[in-house]
mmCIF file of C-alpha atoms in Angstrom:
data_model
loop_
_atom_site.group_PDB
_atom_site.id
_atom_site.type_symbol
_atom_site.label_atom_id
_atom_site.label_comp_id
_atom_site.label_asym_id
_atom_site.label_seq_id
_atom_site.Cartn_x
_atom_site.Cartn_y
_atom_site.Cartn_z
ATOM 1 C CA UNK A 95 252.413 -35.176 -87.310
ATOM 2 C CA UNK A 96 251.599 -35.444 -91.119
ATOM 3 C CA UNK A 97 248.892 -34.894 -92.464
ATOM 4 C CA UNK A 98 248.565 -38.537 -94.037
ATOM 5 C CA UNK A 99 249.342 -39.664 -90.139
ATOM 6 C CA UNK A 100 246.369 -37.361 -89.069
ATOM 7 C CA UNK A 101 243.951 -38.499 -91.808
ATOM 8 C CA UNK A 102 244.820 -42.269 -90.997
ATOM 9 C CA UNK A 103 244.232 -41.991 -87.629
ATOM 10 C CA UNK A 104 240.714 -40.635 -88.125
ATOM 11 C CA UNK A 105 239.974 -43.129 -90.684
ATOM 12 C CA UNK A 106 241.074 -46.162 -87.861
ATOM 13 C CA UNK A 107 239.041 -44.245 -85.673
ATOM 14 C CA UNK A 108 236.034 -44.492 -87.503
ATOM 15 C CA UNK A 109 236.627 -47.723 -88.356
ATOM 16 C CA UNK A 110 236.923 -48.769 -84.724
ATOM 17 C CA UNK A 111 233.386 -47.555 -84.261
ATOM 18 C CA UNK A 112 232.213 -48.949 -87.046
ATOM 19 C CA UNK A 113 233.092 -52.611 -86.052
ATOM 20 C CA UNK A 114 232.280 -51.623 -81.993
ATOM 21 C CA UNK A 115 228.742 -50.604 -82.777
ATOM 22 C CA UNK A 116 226.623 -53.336 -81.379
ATOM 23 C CA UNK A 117 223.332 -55.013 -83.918
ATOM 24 C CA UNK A 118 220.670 -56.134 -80.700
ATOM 25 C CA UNK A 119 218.111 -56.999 -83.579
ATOM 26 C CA UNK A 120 218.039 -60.619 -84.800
ATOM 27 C CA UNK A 121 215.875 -61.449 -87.690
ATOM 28 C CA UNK A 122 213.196 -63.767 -87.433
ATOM 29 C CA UNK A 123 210.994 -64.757 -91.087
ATOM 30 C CA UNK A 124 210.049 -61.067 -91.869
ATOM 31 C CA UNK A 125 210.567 -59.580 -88.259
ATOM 32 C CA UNK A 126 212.790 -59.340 -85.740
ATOM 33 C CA UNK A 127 213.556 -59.615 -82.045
ATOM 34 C CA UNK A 128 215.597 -56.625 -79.743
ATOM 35 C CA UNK A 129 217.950 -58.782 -77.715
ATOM 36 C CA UNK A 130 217.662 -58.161 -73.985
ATOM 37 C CA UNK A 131 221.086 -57.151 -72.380
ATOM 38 C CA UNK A 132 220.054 -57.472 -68.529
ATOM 39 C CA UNK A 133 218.893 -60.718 -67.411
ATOM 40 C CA UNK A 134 215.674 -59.723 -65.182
ATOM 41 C CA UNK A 135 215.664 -62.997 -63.012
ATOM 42 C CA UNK A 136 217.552 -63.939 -60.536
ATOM 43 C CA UNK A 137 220.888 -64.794 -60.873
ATOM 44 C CA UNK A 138 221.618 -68.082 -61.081
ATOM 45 C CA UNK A 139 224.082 -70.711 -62.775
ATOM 46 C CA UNK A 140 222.383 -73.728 -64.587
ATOM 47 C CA UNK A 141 224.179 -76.625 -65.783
ATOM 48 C CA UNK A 142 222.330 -78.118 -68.558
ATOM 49 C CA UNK A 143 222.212 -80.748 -70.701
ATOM 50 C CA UNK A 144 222.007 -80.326 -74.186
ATOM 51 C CA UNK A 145 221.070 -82.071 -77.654
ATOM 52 C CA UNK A 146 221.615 -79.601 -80.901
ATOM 53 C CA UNK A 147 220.303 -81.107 -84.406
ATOM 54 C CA UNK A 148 220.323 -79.370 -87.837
ATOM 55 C CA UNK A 149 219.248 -82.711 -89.970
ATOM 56 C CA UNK A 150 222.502 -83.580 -91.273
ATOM 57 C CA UNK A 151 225.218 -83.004 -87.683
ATOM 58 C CA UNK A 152 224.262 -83.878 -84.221
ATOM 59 C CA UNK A 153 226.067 -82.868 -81.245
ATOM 60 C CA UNK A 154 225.708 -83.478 -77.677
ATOM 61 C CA UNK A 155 227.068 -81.217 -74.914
ATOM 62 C CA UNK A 156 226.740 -79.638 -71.591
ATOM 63 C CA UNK A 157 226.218 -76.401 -70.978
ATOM 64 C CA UNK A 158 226.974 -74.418 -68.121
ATOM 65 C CA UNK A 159 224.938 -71.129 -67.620
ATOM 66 C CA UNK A 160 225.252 -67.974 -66.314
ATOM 67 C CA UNK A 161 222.981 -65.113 -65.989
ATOM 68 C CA UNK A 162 222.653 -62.628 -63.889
ATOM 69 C CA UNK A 163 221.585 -58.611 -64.823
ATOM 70 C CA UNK A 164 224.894 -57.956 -66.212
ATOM 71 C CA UNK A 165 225.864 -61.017 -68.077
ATOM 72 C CA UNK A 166 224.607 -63.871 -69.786
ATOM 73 C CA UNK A 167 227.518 -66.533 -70.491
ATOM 74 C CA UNK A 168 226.854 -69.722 -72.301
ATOM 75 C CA UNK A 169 229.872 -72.731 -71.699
ATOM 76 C CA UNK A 170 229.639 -75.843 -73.899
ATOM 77 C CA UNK A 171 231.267 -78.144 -72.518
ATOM 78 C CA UNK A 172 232.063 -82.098 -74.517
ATOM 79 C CA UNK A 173 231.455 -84.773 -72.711
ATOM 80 C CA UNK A 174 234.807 -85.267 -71.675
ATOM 81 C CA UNK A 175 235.097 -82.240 -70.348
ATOM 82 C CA UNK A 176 236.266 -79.768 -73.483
ATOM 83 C CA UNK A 177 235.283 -76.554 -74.015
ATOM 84 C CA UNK A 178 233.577 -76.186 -77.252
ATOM 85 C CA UNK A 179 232.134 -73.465 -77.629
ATOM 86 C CA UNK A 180 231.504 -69.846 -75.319
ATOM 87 C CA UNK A 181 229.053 -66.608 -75.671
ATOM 88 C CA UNK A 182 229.214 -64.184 -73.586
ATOM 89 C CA UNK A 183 226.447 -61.150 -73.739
ATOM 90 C CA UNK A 184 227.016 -58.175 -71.848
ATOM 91 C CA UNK A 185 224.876 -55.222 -70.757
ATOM 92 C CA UNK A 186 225.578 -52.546 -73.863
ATOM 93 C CA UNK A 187 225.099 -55.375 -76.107
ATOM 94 C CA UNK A 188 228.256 -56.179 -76.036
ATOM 95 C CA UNK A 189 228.908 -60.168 -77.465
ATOM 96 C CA UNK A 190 231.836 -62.032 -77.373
ATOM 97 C CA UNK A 191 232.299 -65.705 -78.836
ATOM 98 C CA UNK A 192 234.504 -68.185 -79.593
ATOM 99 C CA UNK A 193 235.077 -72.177 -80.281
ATOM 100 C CA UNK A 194 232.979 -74.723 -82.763
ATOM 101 C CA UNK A 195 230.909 -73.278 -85.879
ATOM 102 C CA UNK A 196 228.105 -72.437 -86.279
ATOM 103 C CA UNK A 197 228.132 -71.349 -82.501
ATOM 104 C CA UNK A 198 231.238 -68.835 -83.097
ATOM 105 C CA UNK A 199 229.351 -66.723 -85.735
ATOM 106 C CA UNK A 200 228.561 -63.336 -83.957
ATOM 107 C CA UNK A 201 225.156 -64.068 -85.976
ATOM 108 C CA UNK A 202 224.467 -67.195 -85.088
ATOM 109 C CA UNK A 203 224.894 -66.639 -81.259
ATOM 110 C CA UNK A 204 223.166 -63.809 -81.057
ATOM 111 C CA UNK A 205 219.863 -65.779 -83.025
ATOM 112 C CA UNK A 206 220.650 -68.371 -80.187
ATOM 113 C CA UNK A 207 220.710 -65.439 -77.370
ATOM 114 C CA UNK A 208 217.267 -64.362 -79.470
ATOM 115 C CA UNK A 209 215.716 -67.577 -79.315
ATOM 116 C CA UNK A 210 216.975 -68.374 -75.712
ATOM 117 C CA UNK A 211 215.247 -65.506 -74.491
ATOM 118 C CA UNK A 212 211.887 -66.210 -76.248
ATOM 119 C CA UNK A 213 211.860 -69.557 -74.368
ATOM 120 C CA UNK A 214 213.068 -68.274 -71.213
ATOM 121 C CA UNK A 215 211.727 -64.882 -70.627
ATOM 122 C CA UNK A 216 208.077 -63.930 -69.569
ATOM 123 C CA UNK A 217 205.656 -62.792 -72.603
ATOM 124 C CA UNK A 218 205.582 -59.283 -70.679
ATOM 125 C CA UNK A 219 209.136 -58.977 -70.504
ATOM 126 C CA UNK A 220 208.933 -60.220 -74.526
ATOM 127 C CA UNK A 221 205.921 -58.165 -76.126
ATOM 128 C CA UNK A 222 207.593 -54.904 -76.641
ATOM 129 C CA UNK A 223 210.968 -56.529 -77.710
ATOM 130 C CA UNK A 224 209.015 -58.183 -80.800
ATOM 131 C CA UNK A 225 208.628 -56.316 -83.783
ATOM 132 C CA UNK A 226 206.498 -57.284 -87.240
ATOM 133 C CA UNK A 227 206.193 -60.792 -85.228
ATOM 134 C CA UNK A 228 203.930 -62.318 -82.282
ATOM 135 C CA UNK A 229 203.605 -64.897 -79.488
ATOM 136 C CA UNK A 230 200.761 -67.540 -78.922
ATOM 137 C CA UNK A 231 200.981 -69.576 -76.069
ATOM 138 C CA UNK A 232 199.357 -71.677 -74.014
ATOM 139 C CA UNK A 233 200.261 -73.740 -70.821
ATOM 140 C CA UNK A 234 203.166 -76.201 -72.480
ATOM 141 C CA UNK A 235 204.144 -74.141 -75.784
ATOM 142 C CA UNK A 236 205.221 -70.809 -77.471
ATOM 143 C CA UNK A 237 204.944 -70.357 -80.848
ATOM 144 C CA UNK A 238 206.638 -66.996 -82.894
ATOM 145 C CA UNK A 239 205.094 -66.224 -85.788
ATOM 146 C CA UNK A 240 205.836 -63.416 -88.554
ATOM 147 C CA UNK A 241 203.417 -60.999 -89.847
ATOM 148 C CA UNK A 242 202.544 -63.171 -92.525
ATOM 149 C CA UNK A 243 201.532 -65.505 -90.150
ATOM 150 C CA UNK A 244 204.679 -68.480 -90.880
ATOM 151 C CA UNK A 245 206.331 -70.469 -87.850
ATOM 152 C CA UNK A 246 209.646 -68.716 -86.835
ATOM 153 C CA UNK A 247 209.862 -70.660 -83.876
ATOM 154 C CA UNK A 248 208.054 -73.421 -81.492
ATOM 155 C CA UNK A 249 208.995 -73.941 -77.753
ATOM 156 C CA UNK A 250 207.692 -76.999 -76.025
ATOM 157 C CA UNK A 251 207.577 -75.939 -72.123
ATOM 158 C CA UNK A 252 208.709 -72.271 -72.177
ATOM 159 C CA UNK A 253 210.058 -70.708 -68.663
ATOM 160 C CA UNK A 254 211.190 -74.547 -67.051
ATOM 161 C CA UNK A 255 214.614 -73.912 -65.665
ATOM 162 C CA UNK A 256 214.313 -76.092 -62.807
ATOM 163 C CA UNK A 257 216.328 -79.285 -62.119
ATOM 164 C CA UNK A 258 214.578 -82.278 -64.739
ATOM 165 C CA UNK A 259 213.008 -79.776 -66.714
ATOM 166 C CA UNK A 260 213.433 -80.013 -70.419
ATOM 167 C CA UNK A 261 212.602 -77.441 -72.934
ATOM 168 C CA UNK A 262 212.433 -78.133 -76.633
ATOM 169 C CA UNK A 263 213.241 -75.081 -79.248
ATOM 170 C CA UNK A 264 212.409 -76.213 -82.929
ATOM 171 C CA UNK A 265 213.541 -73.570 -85.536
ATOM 172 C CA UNK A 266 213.691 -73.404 -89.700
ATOM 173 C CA UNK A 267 217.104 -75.017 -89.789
ATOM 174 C CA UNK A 268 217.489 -76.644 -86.711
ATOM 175 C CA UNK A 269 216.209 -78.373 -82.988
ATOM 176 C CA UNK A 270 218.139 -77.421 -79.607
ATOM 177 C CA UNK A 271 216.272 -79.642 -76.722
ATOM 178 C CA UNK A 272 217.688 -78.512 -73.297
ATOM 179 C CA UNK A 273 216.979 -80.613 -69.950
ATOM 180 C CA UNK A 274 218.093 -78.351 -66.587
ATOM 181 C CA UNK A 275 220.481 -80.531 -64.741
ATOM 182 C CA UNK A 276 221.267 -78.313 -61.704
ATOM 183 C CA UNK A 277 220.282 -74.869 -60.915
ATOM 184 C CA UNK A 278 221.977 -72.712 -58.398
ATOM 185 C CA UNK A 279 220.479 -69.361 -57.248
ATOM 186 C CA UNK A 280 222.776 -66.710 -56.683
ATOM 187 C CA UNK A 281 223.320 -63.873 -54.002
#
């Protein structure tokens, strides 16, 4: 083998970890959250209905939901049946997407995995996952706020999965309101 062969090879190597090395942190305003890889529910598979706004492009969608501890997978489906979009999170924070922008932007889908969590997740399972940010809540809402005390997020009825629930996430640059369709526990 040459030497140039030899010294190629390393450098692909290296480059191989380079791109394989997964980022769990997700800014948020002047902190950030660690993305969970485990789900620490049950498993289950939601089918949801789903309203995304950024001010200027609406779309509508379904989204079918899967999470259990090793995976979370996220299916949007149009509503005549397309796919349009698919995340998939694995344990080693491994991410995988693919379909419509924004939702195929490795960033973008992990700040929805982010944000997903902080409306779905217990404040115990959150507090130590939140860094140079914080969580006030009360009965119907969650708000995130950075350490200089701006709105990074707002969650109208945090933890409702179940069938005819709706939660509503509000961020800087965009709304996602979510209403639970079916849920189906897992074994």
């Amino acid at each position: 083998m040459s030497r140039l062969s030899l010294i190629f090879i390393l450098l692909l190597s290296g480059c191989q970890l380079l791109v394989s090395e997964p980022d769990s942190r997700v800014a948020l305003g002047t902190g950030y959250y660690q993305l969970s890889d485990s789900w620490p529910g049950p498993a289950q598979q939601l089918l949801q209905q789903a309203s995304w706004s950024d001010g200027t492009e609406q779309h509508q969608f379904t989204i079918s939901a899967l999470l259990r501890a090793d995976v979370t997978l996220l299916v949007a489906l149009s509503p005549l049946g397309q796919e349009l979009w698919r995340v998939q999170y694995q344990q080693g924070h491994r991410l995988s997407v693919s379909g419509i922008a924004p939702f195929n932007q490795p960033q973008f889908a992990r700040l929805l995995l982010a944000q997903m969590q902080l409306a779905l997740l217990g404040s115990a399972q959150l507090s130590g996952r939140l860094h140079a940010l914080k969580l006030e809540q009360d009965s119907s809402s969650r708000v995130v706020l950075d350490d200089k005390d701006n709105t990074v997020l707002q969650i109208a009825q945090p933890q409702q999965l179940g069938p005819g629930q709706t939660i509503t996430i509000t961020a800087t640059a965009y709304s996602l309101k979510i209403t639970t369709l079916q849920q189906d526990f897992l074994p």
